PDB file of C-alpha atoms and ligand atoms in Angstrom:
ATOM      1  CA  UNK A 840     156.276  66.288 109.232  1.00 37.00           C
ATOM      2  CA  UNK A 841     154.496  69.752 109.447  1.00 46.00           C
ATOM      3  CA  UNK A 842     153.106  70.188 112.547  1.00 68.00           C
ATOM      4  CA  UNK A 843     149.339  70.833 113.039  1.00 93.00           C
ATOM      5  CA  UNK A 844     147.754  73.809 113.388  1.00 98.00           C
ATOM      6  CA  UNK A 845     147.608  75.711 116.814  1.00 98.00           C
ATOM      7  CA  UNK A 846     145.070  77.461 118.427  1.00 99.00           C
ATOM      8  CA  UNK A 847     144.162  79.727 121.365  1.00 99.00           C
ATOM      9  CA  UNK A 848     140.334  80.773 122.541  1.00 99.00           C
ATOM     10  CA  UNK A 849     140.343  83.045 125.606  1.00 99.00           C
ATOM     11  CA  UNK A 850     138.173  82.678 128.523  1.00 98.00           C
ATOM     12  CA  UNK A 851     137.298  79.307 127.428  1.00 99.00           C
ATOM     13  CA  UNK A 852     136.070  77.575 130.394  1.00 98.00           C
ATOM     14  CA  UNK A 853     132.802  77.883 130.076  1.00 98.00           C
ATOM     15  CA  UNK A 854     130.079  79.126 127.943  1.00 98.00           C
ATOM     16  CA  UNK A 855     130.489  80.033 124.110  1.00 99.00           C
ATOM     17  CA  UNK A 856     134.836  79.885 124.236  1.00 99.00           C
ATOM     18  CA  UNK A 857     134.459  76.836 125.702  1.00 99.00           C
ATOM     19  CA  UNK A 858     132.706  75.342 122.586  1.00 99.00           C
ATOM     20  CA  UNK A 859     134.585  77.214 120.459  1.00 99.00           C
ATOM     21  CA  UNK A 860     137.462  75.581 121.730  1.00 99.00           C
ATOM     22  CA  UNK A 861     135.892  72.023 121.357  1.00 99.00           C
ATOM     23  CA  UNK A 862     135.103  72.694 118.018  1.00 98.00           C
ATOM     24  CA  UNK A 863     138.353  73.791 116.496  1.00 98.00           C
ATOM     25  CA  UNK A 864     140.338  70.690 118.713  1.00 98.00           C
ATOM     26  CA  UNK A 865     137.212  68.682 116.848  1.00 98.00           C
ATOM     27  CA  UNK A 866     138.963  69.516 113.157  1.00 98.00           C
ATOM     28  CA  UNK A 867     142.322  68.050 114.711  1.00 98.00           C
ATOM     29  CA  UNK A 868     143.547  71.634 116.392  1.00 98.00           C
ATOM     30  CA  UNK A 869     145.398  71.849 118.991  1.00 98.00           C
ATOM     31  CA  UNK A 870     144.100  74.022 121.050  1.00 98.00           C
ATOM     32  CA  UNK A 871     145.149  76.032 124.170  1.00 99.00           C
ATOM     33  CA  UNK A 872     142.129  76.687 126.439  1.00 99.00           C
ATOM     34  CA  UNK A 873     142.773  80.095 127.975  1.00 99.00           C
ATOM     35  CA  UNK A 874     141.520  81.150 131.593  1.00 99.00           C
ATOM     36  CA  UNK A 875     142.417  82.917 134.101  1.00 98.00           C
ATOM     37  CA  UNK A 876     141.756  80.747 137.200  1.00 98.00           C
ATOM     38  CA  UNK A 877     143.608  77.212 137.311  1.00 98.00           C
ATOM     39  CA  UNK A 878     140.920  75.362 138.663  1.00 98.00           C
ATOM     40  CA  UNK A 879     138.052  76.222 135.983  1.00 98.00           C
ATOM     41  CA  UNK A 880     140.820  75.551 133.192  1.00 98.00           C
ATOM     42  CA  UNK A 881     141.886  72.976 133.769  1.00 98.00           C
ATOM     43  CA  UNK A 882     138.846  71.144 134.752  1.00 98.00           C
ATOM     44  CA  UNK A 883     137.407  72.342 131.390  1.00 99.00           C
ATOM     45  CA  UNK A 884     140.539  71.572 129.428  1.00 98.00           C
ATOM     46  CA  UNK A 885     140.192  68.183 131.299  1.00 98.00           C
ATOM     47  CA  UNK A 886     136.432  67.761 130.071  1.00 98.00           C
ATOM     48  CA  UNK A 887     137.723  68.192 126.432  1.00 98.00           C
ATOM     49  CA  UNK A 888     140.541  65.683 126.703  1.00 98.00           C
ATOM     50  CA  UNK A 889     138.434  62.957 127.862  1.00 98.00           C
ATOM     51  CA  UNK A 890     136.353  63.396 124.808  1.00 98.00           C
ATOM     52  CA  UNK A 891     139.794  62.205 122.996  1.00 98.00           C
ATOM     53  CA  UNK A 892     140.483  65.921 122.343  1.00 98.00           C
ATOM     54  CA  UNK A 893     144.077  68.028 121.956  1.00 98.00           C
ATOM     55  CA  UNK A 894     142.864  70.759 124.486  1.00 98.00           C
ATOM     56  CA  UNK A 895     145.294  72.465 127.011  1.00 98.00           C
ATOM     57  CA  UNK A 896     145.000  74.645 129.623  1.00 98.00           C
ATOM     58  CA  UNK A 897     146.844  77.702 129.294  1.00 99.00           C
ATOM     59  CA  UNK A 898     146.557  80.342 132.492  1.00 98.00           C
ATOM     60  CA  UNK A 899     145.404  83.885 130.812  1.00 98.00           C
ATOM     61  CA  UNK A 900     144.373  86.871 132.615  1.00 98.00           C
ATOM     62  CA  UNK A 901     143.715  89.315 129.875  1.00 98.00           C
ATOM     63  CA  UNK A 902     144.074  92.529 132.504  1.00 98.00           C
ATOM     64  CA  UNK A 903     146.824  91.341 134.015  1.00 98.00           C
ATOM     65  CA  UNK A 904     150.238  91.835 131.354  1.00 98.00           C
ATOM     66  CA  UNK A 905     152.263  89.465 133.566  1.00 98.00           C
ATOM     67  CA  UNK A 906     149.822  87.235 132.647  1.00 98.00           C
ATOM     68  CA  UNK A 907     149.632  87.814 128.992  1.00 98.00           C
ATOM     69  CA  UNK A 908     153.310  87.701 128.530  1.00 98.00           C
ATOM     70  CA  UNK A 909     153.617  84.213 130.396  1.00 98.00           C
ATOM     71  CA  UNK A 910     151.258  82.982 128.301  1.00 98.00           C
ATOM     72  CA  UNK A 911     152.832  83.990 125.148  1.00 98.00           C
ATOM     73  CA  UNK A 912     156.161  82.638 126.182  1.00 98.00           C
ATOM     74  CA  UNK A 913     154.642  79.629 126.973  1.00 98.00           C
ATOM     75  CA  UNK A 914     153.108  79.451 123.048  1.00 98.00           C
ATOM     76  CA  UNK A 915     156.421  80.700 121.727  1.00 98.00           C
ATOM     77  CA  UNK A 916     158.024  77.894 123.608  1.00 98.00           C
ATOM     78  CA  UNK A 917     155.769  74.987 123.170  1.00 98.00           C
ATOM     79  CA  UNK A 918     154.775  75.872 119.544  1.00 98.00           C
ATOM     80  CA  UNK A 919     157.164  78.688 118.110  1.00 98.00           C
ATOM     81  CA  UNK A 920     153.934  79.869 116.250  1.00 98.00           C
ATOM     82  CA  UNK A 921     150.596  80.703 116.752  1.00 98.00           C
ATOM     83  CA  UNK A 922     147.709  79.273 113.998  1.00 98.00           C
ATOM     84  CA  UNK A 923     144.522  81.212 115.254  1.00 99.00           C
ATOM     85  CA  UNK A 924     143.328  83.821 118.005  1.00 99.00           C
ATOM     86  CA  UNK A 925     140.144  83.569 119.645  1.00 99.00           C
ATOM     87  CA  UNK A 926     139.928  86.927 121.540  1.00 99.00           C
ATOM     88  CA  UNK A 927     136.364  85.627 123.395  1.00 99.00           C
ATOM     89  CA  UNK A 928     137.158  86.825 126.659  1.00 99.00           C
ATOM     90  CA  UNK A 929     134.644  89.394 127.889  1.00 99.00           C
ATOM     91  CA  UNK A 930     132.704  90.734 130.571  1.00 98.00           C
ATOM     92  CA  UNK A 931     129.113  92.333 131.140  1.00 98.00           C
ATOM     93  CA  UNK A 932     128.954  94.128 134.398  1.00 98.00           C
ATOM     94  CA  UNK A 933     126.192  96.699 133.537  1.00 97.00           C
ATOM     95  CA  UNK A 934     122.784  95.264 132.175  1.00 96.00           C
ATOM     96  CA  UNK A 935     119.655  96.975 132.620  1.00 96.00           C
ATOM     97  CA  UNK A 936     121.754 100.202 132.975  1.00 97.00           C
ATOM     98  CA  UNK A 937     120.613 103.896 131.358  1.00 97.00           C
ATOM     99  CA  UNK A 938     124.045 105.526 129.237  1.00 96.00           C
ATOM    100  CA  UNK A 939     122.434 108.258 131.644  1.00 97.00           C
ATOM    101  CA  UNK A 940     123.477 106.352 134.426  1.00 97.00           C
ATOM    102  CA  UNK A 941     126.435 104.621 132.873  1.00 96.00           C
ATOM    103  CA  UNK A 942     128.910 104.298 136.013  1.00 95.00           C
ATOM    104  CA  UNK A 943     132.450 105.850 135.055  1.00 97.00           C
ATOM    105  CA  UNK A 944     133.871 102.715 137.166  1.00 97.00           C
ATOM    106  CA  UNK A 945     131.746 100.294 135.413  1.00 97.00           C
ATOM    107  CA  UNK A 946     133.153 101.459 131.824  1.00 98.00           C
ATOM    108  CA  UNK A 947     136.790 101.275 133.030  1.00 98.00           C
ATOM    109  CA  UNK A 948     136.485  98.127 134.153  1.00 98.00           C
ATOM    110  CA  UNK A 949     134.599  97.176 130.714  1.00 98.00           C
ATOM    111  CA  UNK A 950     136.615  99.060 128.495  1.00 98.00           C
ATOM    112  CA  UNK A 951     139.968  97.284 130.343  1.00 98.00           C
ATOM    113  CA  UNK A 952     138.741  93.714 130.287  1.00 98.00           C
ATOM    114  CA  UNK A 953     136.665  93.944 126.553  1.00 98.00           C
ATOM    115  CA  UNK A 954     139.362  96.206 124.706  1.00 99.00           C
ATOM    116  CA  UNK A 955     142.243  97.115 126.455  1.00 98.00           C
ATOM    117  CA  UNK A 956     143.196  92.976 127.027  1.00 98.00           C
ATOM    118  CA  UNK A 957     141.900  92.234 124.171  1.00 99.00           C
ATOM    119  CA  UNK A 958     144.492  94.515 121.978  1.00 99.00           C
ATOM    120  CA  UNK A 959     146.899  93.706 124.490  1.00 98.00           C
ATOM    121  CA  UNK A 960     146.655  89.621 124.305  1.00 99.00           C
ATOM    122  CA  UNK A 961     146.390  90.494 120.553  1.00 99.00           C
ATOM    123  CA  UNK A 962     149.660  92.625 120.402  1.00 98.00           C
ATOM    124  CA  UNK A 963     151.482  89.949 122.371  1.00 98.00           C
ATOM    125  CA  UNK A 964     150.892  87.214 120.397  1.00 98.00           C
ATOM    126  CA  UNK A 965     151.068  89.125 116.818  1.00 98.00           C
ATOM    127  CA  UNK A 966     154.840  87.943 116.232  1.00 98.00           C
ATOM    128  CA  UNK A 967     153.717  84.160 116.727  1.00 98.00           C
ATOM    129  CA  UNK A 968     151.032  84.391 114.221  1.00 98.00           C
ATOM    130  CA  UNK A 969     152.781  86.239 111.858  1.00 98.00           C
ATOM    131  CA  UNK A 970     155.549  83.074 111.910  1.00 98.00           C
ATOM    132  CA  UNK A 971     152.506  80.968 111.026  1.00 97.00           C
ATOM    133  CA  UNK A 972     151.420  80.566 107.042  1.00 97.00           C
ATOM    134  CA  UNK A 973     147.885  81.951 107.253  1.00 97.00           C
ATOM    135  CA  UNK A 974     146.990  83.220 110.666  1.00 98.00           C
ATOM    136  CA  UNK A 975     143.341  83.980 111.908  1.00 98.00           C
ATOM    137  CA  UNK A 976     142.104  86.617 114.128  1.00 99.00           C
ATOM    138  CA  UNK A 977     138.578  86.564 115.527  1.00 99.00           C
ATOM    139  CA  UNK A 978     137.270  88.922 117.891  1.00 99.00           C
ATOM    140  CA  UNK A 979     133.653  88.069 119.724  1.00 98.00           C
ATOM    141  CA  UNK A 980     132.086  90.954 119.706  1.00 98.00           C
ATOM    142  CA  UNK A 981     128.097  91.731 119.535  1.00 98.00           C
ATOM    143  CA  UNK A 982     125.850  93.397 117.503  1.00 97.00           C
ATOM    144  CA  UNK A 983     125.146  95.475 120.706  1.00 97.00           C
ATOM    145  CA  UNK A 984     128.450  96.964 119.670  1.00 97.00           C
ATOM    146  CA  UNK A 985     126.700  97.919 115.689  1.00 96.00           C
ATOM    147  CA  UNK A 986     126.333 101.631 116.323  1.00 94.00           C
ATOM    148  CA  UNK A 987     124.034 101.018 112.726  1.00 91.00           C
ATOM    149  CA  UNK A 988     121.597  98.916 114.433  1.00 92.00           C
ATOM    150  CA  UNK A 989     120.956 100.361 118.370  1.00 90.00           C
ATOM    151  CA  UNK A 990     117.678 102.338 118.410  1.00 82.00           C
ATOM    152  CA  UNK A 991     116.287 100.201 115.283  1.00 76.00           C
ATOM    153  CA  UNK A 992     116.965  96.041 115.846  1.00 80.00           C
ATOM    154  CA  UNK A 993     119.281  96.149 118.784  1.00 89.00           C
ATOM    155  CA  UNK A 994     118.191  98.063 121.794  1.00 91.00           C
ATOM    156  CA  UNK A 995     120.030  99.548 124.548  1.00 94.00           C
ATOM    157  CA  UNK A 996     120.709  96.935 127.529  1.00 95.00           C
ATOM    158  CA  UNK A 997     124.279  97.334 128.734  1.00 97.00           C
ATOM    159  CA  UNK A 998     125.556 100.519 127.695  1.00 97.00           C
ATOM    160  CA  UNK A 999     129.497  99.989 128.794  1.00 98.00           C
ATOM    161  CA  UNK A1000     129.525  96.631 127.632  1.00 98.00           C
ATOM    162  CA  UNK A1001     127.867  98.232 123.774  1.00 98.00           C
ATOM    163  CA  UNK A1002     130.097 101.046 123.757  1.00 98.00           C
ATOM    164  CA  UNK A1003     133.744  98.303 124.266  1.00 98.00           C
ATOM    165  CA  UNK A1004     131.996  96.147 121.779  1.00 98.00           C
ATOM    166  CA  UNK A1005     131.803  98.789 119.582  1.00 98.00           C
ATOM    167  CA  UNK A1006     135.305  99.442 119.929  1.00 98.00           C
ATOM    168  CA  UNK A1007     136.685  96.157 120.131  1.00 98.00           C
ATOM    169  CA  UNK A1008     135.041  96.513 116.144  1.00 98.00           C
ATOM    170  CA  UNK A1009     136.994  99.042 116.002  1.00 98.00           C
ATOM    171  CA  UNK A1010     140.015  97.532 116.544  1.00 98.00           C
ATOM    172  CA  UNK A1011     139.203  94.541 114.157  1.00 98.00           C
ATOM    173  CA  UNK A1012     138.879  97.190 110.951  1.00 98.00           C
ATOM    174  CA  UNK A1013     142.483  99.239 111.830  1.00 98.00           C
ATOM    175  CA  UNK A1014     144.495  95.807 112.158  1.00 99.00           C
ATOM    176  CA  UNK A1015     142.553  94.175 109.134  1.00 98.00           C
ATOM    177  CA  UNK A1016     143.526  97.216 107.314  1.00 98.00           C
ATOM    178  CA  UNK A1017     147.090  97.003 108.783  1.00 98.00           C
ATOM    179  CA  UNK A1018     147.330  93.586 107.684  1.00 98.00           C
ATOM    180  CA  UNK A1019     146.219  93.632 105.015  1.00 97.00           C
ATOM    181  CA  UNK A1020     148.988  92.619 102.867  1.00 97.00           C
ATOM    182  CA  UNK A1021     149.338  89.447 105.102  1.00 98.00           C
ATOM    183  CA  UNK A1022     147.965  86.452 104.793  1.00 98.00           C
ATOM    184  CA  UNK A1023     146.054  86.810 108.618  1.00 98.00           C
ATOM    185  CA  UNK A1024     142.704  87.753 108.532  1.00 98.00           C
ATOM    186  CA  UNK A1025     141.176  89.753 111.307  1.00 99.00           C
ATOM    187  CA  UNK A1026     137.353  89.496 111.937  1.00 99.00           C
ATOM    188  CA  UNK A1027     134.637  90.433 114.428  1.00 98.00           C
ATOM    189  CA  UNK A1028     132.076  87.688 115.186  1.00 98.00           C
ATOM    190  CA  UNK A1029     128.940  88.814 116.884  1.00 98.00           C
ATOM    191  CA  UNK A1030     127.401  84.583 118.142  1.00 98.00           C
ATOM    192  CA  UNK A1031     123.694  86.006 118.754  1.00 97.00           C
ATOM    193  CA  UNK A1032     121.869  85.712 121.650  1.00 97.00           C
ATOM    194  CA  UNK A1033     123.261  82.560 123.439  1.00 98.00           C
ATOM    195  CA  UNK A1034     122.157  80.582 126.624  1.00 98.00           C
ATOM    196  CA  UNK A1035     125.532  80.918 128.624  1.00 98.00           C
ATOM    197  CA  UNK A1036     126.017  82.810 131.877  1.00 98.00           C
ATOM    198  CA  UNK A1037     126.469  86.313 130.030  1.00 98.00           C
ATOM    199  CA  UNK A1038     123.494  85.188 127.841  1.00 98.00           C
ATOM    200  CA  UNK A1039     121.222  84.299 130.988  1.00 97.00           C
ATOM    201  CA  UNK A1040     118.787  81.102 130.598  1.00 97.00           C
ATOM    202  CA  UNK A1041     116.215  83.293 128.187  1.00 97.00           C
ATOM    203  CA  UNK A1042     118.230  83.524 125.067  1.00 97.00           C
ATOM    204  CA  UNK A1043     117.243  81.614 122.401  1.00 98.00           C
ATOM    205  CA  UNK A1044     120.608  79.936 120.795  1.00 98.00           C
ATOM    206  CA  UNK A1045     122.597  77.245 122.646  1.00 98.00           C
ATOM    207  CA  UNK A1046     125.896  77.060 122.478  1.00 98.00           C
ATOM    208  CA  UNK A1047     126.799  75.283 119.280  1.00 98.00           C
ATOM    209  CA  UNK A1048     124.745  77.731 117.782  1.00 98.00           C
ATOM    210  CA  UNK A1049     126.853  80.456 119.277  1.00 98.00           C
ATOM    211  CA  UNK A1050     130.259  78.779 118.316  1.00 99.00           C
ATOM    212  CA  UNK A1051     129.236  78.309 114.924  1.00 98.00           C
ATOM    213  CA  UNK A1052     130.427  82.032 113.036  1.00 98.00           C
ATOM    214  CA  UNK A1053     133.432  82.459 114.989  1.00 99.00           C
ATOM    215  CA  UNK A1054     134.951  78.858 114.372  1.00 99.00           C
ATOM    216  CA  UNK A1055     133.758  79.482 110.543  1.00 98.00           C
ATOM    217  CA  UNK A1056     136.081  82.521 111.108  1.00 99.00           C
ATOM    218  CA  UNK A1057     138.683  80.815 112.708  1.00 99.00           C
ATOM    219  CA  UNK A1058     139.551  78.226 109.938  1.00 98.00           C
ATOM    220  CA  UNK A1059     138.532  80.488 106.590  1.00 98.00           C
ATOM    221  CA  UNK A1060     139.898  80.144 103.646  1.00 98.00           C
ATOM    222  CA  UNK A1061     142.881  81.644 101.644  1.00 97.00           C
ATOM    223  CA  UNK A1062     139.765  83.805 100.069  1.00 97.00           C
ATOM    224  CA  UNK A1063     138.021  84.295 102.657  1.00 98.00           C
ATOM    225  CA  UNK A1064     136.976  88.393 103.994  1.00 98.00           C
ATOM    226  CA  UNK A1065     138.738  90.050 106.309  1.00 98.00           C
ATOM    227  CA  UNK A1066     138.345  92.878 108.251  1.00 98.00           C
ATOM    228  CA  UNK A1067     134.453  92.196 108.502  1.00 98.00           C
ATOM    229  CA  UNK A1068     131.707  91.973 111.142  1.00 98.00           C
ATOM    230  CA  UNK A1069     129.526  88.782 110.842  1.00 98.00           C
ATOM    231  CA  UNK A1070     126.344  86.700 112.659  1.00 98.00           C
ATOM    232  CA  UNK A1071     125.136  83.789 111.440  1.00 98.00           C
ATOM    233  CA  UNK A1072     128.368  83.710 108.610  1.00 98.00           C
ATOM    234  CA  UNK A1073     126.583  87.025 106.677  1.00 98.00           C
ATOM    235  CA  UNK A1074     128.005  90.263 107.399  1.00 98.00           C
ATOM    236  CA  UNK A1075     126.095  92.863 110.245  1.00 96.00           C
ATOM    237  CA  UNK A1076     125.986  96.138 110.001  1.00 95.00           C
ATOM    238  CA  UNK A1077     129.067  98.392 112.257  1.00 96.00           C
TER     239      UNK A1077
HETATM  240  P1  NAP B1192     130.539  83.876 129.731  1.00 81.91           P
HETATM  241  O1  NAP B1192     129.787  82.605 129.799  1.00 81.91           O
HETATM  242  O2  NAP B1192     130.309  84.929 130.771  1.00 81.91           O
HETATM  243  O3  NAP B1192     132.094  83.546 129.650  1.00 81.91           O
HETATM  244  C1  NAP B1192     133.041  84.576 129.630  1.00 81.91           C
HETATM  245  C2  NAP B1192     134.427  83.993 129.732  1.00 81.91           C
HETATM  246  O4  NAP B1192     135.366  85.092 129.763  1.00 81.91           O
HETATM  247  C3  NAP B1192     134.661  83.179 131.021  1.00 81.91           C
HETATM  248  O5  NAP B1192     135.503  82.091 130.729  1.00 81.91           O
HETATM  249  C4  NAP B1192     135.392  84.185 131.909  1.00 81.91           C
HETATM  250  O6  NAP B1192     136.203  83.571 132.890  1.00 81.91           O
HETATM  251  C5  NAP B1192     136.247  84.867 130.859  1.00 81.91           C
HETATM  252  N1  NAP B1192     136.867  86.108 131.337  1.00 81.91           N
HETATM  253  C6  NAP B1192     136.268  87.201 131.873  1.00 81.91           C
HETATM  254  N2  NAP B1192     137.210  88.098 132.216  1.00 81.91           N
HETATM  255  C7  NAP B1192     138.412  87.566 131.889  1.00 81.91           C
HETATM  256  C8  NAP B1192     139.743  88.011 131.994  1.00 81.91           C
HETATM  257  N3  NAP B1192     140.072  89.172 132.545  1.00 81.91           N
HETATM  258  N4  NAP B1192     140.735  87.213 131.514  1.00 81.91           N
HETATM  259  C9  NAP B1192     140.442  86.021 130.965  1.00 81.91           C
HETATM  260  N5  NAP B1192     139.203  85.525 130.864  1.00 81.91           N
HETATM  261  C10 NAP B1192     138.194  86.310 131.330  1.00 81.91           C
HETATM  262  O7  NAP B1192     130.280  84.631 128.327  1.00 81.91           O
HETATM  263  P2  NAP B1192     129.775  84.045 126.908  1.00 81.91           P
HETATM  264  O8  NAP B1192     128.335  84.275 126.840  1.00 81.91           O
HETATM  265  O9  NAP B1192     130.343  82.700 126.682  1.00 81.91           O
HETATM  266  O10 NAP B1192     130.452  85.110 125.925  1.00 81.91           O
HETATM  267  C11 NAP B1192     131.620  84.836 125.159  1.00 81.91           C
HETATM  268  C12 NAP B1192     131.848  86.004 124.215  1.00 81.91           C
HETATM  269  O11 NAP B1192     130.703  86.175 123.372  1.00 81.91           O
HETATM  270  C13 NAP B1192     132.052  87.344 124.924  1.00 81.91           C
HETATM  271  O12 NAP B1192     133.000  88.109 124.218  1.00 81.91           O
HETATM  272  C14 NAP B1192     130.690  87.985 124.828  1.00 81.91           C
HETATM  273  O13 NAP B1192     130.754  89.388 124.936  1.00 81.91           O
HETATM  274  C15 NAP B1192     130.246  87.526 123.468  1.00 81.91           C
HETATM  275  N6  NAP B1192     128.784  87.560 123.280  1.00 81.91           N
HETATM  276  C16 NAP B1192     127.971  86.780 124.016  1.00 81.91           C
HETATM  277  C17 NAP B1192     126.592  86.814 123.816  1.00 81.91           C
HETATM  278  C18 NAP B1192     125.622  85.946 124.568  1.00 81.91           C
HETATM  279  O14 NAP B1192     124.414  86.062 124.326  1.00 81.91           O
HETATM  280  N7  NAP B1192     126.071  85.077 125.464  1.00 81.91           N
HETATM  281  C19 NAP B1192     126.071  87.688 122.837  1.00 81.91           C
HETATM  282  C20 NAP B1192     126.931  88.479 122.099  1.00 81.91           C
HETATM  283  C21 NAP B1192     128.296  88.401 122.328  1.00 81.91           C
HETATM  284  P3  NAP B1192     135.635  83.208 134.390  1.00 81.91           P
HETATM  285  O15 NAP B1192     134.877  81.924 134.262  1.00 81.91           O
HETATM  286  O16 NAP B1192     136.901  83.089 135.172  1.00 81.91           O
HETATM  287  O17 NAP B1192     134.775  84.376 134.810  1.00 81.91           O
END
């Protein structure tokens, strides 16, 4: 029998990876829950399993690479392949912030949580989705990170947090392109402006609103774009 597909959402404890990881283990995914402390995953993994869903915790620090390459062991021996990424993981240390004041400390931090782990979780799992037929990458990014659209519809808020979103975009468009002769597809997904605790309690979308583009990412079709930048499924400006 073929086995079903496999997927893995990082930091998906809470907020918009946690839905996204409901969702996917909702179209009979297995999916692997990512978060780096045990408690919070496995509580949340726990949540998802009593609602009859195939949800498991699996420990993932993205700036730790002990971390990363424990967890894709564990993958390669559990599964031997690797369906779809959810690189969701992400943090927001510097809201309210000028880019005249942006904190050099702040960015690092930023720049190694939002980009560095995610290209390293990507890179580590790579070989595992390239043994699967038709791989999917999705990167959460924002379009905080659309250099097209600060100063007109997006405004400056959290300038280290823009500029790794911006490059995490980046990213998405060089291994697209390098992929391109693959079957994986390799997307950015900006989810809006979503109640979570990054989102704060003003923002207008819940979080099945917020899950919605980057699980329609995370299961396209054979014809389906890649190397793109989408909100509400239509494409957003870099
Ligand atoms: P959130 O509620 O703050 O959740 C962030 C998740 O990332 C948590 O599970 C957190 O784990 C985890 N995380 C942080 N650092 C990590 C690390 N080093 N290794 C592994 N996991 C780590 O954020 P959210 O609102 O759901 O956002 C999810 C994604 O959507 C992010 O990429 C965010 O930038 C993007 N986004 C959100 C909004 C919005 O309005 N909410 C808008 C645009 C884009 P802990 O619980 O352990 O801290």
């Amino acid at each position: 029998m073929q086995p079903g597909k496999v997927a893995l959402v990082t930091g998906a404890n809470k907020g918009i990876g946690f839905e996204i990881a409901r969702r996917l283990a909702r179209q009979n995914i297995t999916v692997l829950l990512g978060a780096r402390d045990e408690n919070r995953g496995k509580e949340a993994a726990g949540r998802l399993r009593d609602e009859g869903l195939d949800v498991h915790f699996l420990p993932l620090d993205q700036t730790r690479p002990e971390s990363i390459a424990a967890a894709a062991r564990q993958v390669e021996q559990q599964f031997g392949r690797l369906d779809v990424l959810v690189n969701n993981a992400a943090i927001l240390l510097d809201q309210g912030v000028a880019p005249s004041n942006l904190d050099a400390e702040a960015l690092r931090q930023t720049l190694e949580t939002n980009v560095v782990g995610v290209v390293n979780v990507t890179r580590a799992l790579l070989p595992l989705i390239r043994k699967g037929p038709a791989g999917r990458i999705v990167n959460l990014s924002s379009s905080g990170g659309s250099l097209g659209l600060i100063g007109d519809r997006v405004g400056v808020f959290a300038p280290a947090y823009q500029i790794s979103k911006a490059a995490v975009n980046g990213f998405t468009v060089l291994l697209a392109s390098e992929l391109r002769n693959t079957p994986i597809k390799v997307n950015s997904a900006c989810p809006g402006w979503v109640r979570t605790d990054m989102g704060g309690p003003g923002a207008p979308l819940t979080v099945e609103q917020g899950a919605d583009t980057p699980v329609w990412l995370a299961t396209l079709p054979d014809d389906g774009p890649t190397g793109g930048f989408f909100n509400s499924r239509q494409p957003v400006s870099w």
